[in-house]
């Protein structure tokens, strides 16, 4: 749940700053290697230009939870973000 709150906060700020709509869906559990999960999620997606990626690992032994967050932005989204912040 912490990861869900975190990623939704980041996505909301990015969408608002870029004047874009944000559509979310409930989180899901995916099992497999990182490569298998990425292939399942993105399939034949072809990125436009360079890709920016950010990886966050959240873990709590006390709560027995472990989460990986991966943010991927392709060139058109990066351009929108840079324009939104005036760069």
Coordinates of N, CA, C and O in Angstrom, one line a residue:
X1 N 0.8 -1.2 0.0 CA 0.0 0.0 0.0 C 0.9 1.3 0.0 O 0.5 2.2 -0.6
X2 N 2.0 1.2 0.7 CA 2.9 2.4 0.7 C 3.4 2.7 -0.7 O 3.4 3.9 -1.1
X3 N 3.7 1.7 -1.5 CA 4.2 1.9 -2.8 C 3.0 2.5 -3.7 O 3.3 3.4 -4.5
X4 N 1.8 2.0 -3.5 CA 0.7 2.5 -4.2 C 0.5 4.0 -3.9 O 0.3 4.8 -4.8
X5 N 0.6 4.4 -2.7 CA 0.5 5.8 -2.3 C 1.6 6.6 -2.9 O 1.4 7.7 -3.5
X6 N 2.8 6.1 -2.8 CA 4.0 6.8 -3.4 C 3.8 7.0 -4.9 O 4.0 8.2 -5.4
X7 N 3.6 6.0 -5.6 CA 3.6 6.1 -7.1 C 2.4 7.0 -7.5 O 2.5 7.7 -8.5
X8 N 1.2 6.9 -6.9 CA 0.1 7.7 -7.2 C 0.4 9.2 -7.0 O 0.0 10.0 -7.8
X9 N 1.1 9.5 -5.9 CA 1.5 10.9 -5.6 C 2.4 11.4 -6.7 O 2.2 12.5 -7.2
X10 N 3.4 10.6 -7.1 CA 4.4 11.1 -8.1 C 3.6 11.2 -9.5 O 3.8 12.2 -10.2
X11 N 2.8 10.3 -9.8 CA 2.1 10.3 -11.1 C 1.1 11.5 -11.1 O 1.0 12.2 -12.2
X12 N 0.5 11.8 -10.0 CA -0.5 12.9 -10.0 C 0.3 14.2 -10.2 O -0.2 15.1 -11.0
X13 N 1.4 14.4 -9.5 CA 2.2 15.6 -9.7 C 2.7 15.8 -11.2 O 2.6 16.9 -11.8
X14 N 3.2 14.7 -11.7 CA 3.6 14.8 -13.1 C 2.5 15.1 -14.1 O 2.6 15.9 -15.0
X15 N 1.3 14.5 -13.9 CA 0.2 14.7 -14.8 C -0.3 16.1 -14.6 O -0.6 16.8 -15.6
X16 N -0.4 16.6 -13.4 CA -0.9 18.0 -13.2 C 0.1 19.0 -13.8 O -0.3 20.0 -14.4
X17 N 1.4 18.8 -13.6 CA 2.4 19.7 -14.1 C 2.3 19.8 -15.6 O 2.6 20.8 -16.2
X18 N 2.0 18.6 -16.3 CA 2.0 18.5 -17.7 C 0.6 18.8 -18.3 O 0.4 18.7 -19.5
X19 N -0.4 19.1 -17.4 CA -1.7 19.3 -17.9 C -2.3 18.1 -18.7 O -2.9 18.2 -19.7
X20 N -2.0 16.9 -18.1 CA -2.4 15.6 -18.7 C -3.4 14.9 -17.7 O -3.3 15.2 -16.5
X21 N -4.2 14.1 -18.3 CA -5.1 13.3 -17.5 C -4.3 12.1 -16.9 O -3.5 11.5 -17.6
X22 N -4.6 11.7 -15.7 CA -4.0 10.5 -15.2 C -5.1 9.4 -15.0 O -6.1 9.7 -14.3
X23 N -4.9 8.3 -15.6 CA -5.8 7.2 -15.4 C -5.1 6.1 -14.6 O -4.0 5.7 -15.0
X24 N -5.7 5.7 -13.5 CA -5.0 4.7 -12.7 C -5.9 3.4 -12.6 O -7.1 3.4 -12.9
X25 N -5.3 2.3 -12.2 CA -6.0 1.1 -12.0 C -5.5 0.5 -10.7 O -4.4 0.9 -10.2
X26 N -6.3 -0.4 -10.2 CA -5.8 -1.0 -8.9 C -4.5 -1.8 -9.1 O -4.2 -2.3 -10.2
X27 N -3.6 -1.8 -8.1 CA -2.3 -2.5 -8.2 C -2.6 -4.0 -8.4 O -3.6 -4.6 -8.0
X28 N -1.7 -4.6 -9.1 CA -1.7 -6.1 -9.3 C -0.4 -6.7 -8.8 O 0.6 -6.1 -8.7
X29 N -0.5 -8.0 -8.6 CA 0.7 -8.8 -8.2 C 1.2 -9.5 -9.5 O 0.4 -10.2 -10.2
X30 N 2.5 -9.4 -9.7 CA 3.1 -10.1 -10.9 C 4.2 -11.0 -10.3 O 5.0 -10.5 -9.6
X31 N 4.2 -12.2 -10.7 CA 5.3 -13.1 -10.3 C 6.2 -13.5 -11.5 O 5.7 -13.7 -12.6
X32 N 7.5 -13.5 -11.3 CA 8.4 -13.9 -12.3 C 9.7 -13.0 -12.2 O 9.8 -12.2 -11.3
X33 N 10.6 -13.2 -13.1 CA 11.8 -12.4 -13.1 C 11.4 -11.0 -13.6 O 10.4 -10.8 -14.2
X34 N 12.3 -10.0 -13.3 CA 12.0 -8.7 -13.8 C 11.8 -8.6 -15.3 O 10.9 -8.0 -15.9
X35 N 12.7 -9.4 -16.0 CA 12.6 -9.4 -17.5 C 11.3 -10.0 -17.9 O 10.7 -9.5 -18.9
X36 N 10.8 -11.1 -17.3 CA 9.5 -11.7 -17.7 C 8.4 -10.8 -17.4 O 7.5 -10.7 -18.3
X37 N 8.4 -10.1 -16.3 CA 7.3 -9.1 -16.0 C 7.3 -8.0 -17.0 O 6.2 -7.6 -17.5
X38 N 8.5 -7.4 -17.3 CA 8.5 -6.3 -18.2 C 8.0 -6.7 -19.6 O 7.3 -6.0 -20.3
X39 N 8.4 -7.9 -20.0 CA 7.9 -8.4 -21.3 C 6.4 -8.6 -21.3 O 5.7 -8.3 -22.3
X40 N 5.9 -9.1 -20.2 CA 4.5 -9.3 -20.1 C 3.7 -8.0 -20.2 O 2.7 -7.8 -20.8
X41 N 4.2 -7.0 -19.5 CA 3.6 -5.7 -19.4 C 3.7 -4.9 -20.7 O 2.7 -4.4 -21.2
X42 N 4.9 -4.9 -21.3 CA 5.1 -4.0 -22.5 C 5.0 -4.8 -23.8 O 4.8 -4.1 -24.8
X43 N 5.2 -6.1 -23.8 CA 5.0 -6.8 -25.0 C 5.8 -6.3 -26.2 O 7.1 -6.1 -26.1
X44 N 5.2 -5.9 -27.2 CA 5.8 -5.4 -28.4 C 5.9 -3.9 -28.5 O 6.1 -3.3 -29.5
X45 N 5.7 -3.2 -27.3 CA 5.8 -1.7 -27.3 C 7.1 -1.2 -27.8 O 8.2 -1.7 -27.5
X46 N 7.1 -0.3 -28.7 CA 8.3 0.3 -29.3 C 8.4 1.7 -28.8 O 7.6 2.6 -29.1
X47 N 9.5 2.0 -28.0 CA 9.7 3.3 -27.5 C 10.1 4.3 -28.6 O 10.6 3.9 -29.6
X48 N 9.7 5.6 -28.3 CA 10.1 6.6 -29.2 C 11.3 7.3 -28.6 O 11.2 7.9 -27.6
X49 N 12.4 7.2 -29.3 CA 13.7 7.9 -28.8 C 14.2 7.2 -27.5 O 14.0 6.0 -27.3
X50 N 14.9 7.9 -26.7 CA 15.5 7.4 -25.5 C 14.5 7.2 -24.4 O 13.4 7.7 -24.4
X51 N 14.9 6.3 -23.5 CA 14.0 6.0 -22.3 C 14.7 6.5 -21.1 O 15.9 6.2 -20.9
X52 N 13.9 7.1 -20.2 CA 14.4 7.5 -18.9 C 13.8 6.4 -17.9 O 12.6 6.1 -18.0
X53 N 14.6 5.9 -17.0 CA 14.0 4.9 -16.1 C 14.5 5.2 -14.7 O 15.6 5.7 -14.5
X54 N 13.5 5.0 -13.8 CA 13.8 5.2 -12.3 C 13.3 3.9 -11.6 O 12.2 3.5 -11.9
X55 N 14.2 3.4 -10.8 CA 13.8 2.2 -10.1 C 13.9 2.4 -8.6 O 14.8 3.0 -8.1
X56 N 12.8 2.0 -7.9 CA 12.8 2.2 -6.4 C 12.4 0.9 -5.8 O 11.5 0.2 -6.2
X57 N 13.2 0.5 -4.8 CA 12.9 -0.7 -4.0 C 12.5 -0.4 -2.6 O 13.3 0.3 -1.9
X58 N 11.3 -0.8 -2.2 CA 10.8 -0.6 -0.9 C 10.7 -1.9 -0.2 O 10.0 -2.8 -0.7
X59 N 11.2 -2.0 1.0 CA 11.2 -3.3 1.7 C 11.0 -3.0 3.2 O 11.5 -2.1 3.8
X60 N 10.3 -3.9 3.9 CA 10.1 -3.8 5.3 C 10.1 -5.3 5.9 O 9.1 -6.0 5.6
X61 N 11.1 -5.6 6.7 CA 11.1 -6.9 7.3 C 10.0 -7.0 8.4 O 9.4 -8.0 8.6
X62 N 9.8 -5.8 9.0 CA 8.8 -5.8 10.1 C 7.4 -6.1 9.5 O 6.6 -6.8 10.2
X63 N 7.1 -5.6 8.3 CA 5.8 -5.8 7.7 C 5.8 -7.0 6.8 O 4.7 -7.3 6.2
X64 N 6.9 -7.6 6.6 CA 7.1 -8.7 5.7 C 6.6 -8.3 4.3 O 5.7 -9.0 3.7
X65 N 7.0 -7.2 3.8 CA 6.6 -6.8 2.4 C 7.8 -6.3 1.6 O 8.9 -5.9 2.2
X66 N 7.7 -6.4 0.3 CA 8.8 -6.1 -0.6 C 8.1 -5.6 -1.9 O 7.2 -6.2 -2.4
X67 N 8.6 -4.5 -2.4 CA 8.0 -3.9 -3.6 C 9.1 -3.2 -4.4 O 10.0 -2.6 -3.9
X68 N 8.9 -3.4 -5.7 CA 9.7 -2.7 -6.7 C 8.9 -1.8 -7.5 O 7.8 -2.2 -8.0
X69 N 9.3 -0.5 -7.7 CA 8.6 0.4 -8.6 C 9.5 0.7 -9.7 O 10.7 1.0 -9.5
X70 N 9.0 0.8 -10.9 CA 9.7 1.1 -12.1 C 9.0 2.2 -12.9 O 7.8 2.0 -13.2
X71 N 9.6 3.3 -13.1 CA 9.0 4.4 -13.8 C 9.8 4.5 -15.1 O 11.0 4.7 -15.1
X72 N 9.1 4.4 -16.2 CA 9.7 4.5 -17.6 C 9.0 5.6 -18.3 O 7.8 5.7 -18.4
X73 N 9.9 6.5 -18.9 CA 9.4 7.7 -19.6 C 10.1 7.7 -21.0 O 11.3 7.6 -21.0
X74 N 9.3 7.7 -22.1 CA 10.0 7.8 -23.4 C 10.1 9.3 -23.8 O 9.6 10.2 -23.1
X75 N 10.7 9.5 -24.9 CA 11.1 10.9 -25.4 C 9.9 11.9 -25.4 O 10.1 13.0 -25.0
X76 N 8.7 11.5 -26.0 CA 7.6 12.5 -26.0 C 7.2 12.9 -24.6 O 6.9 14.1 -24.4
X77 N 7.2 12.0 -23.7 CA 6.8 12.4 -22.3 C 7.8 13.2 -21.6 O 7.5 14.2 -20.9
X78 N 9.1 12.9 -21.9 CA 10.2 13.7 -21.3 C 10.1 15.1 -21.9 O 10.3 16.1 -21.1
X79 N 9.8 15.2 -23.1 CA 9.7 16.6 -23.8 C 8.6 17.4 -23.1 O 8.7 18.5 -22.8
X80 N 7.4 16.7 -22.9 CA 6.3 17.4 -22.2 C 6.7 17.8 -20.8 O 6.4 18.9 -20.4
X81 N 7.4 16.9 -20.1 CA 7.8 17.3 -18.7 C 8.7 18.5 -18.7 O 8.6 19.4 -17.9
X82 N 9.7 18.5 -19.6 CA 10.7 19.6 -19.7 C 10.0 20.9 -20.1 O 10.3 21.9 -19.5
X83 N 9.1 20.8 -21.0 CA 8.3 22.0 -21.3 C 7.5 22.5 -20.2 O 7.4 23.7 -20.0
X84 N 6.9 21.6 -19.4 CA 6.1 22.0 -18.3 C 6.9 22.7 -17.2 O 6.3 23.5 -16.5
X85 N 8.1 22.3 -17.0 CA 8.9 23.0 -16.0 C 9.8 24.1 -16.6 O 10.6 24.7 -15.9
X86 N 9.6 24.4 -17.9 CA 10.3 25.5 -18.5 C 11.7 25.3 -18.8 O 12.5 26.3 -18.9
X87 N 12.1 24.1 -19.1 CA 13.5 23.8 -19.4 C 13.6 23.7 -20.9 O 12.8 23.3 -21.6

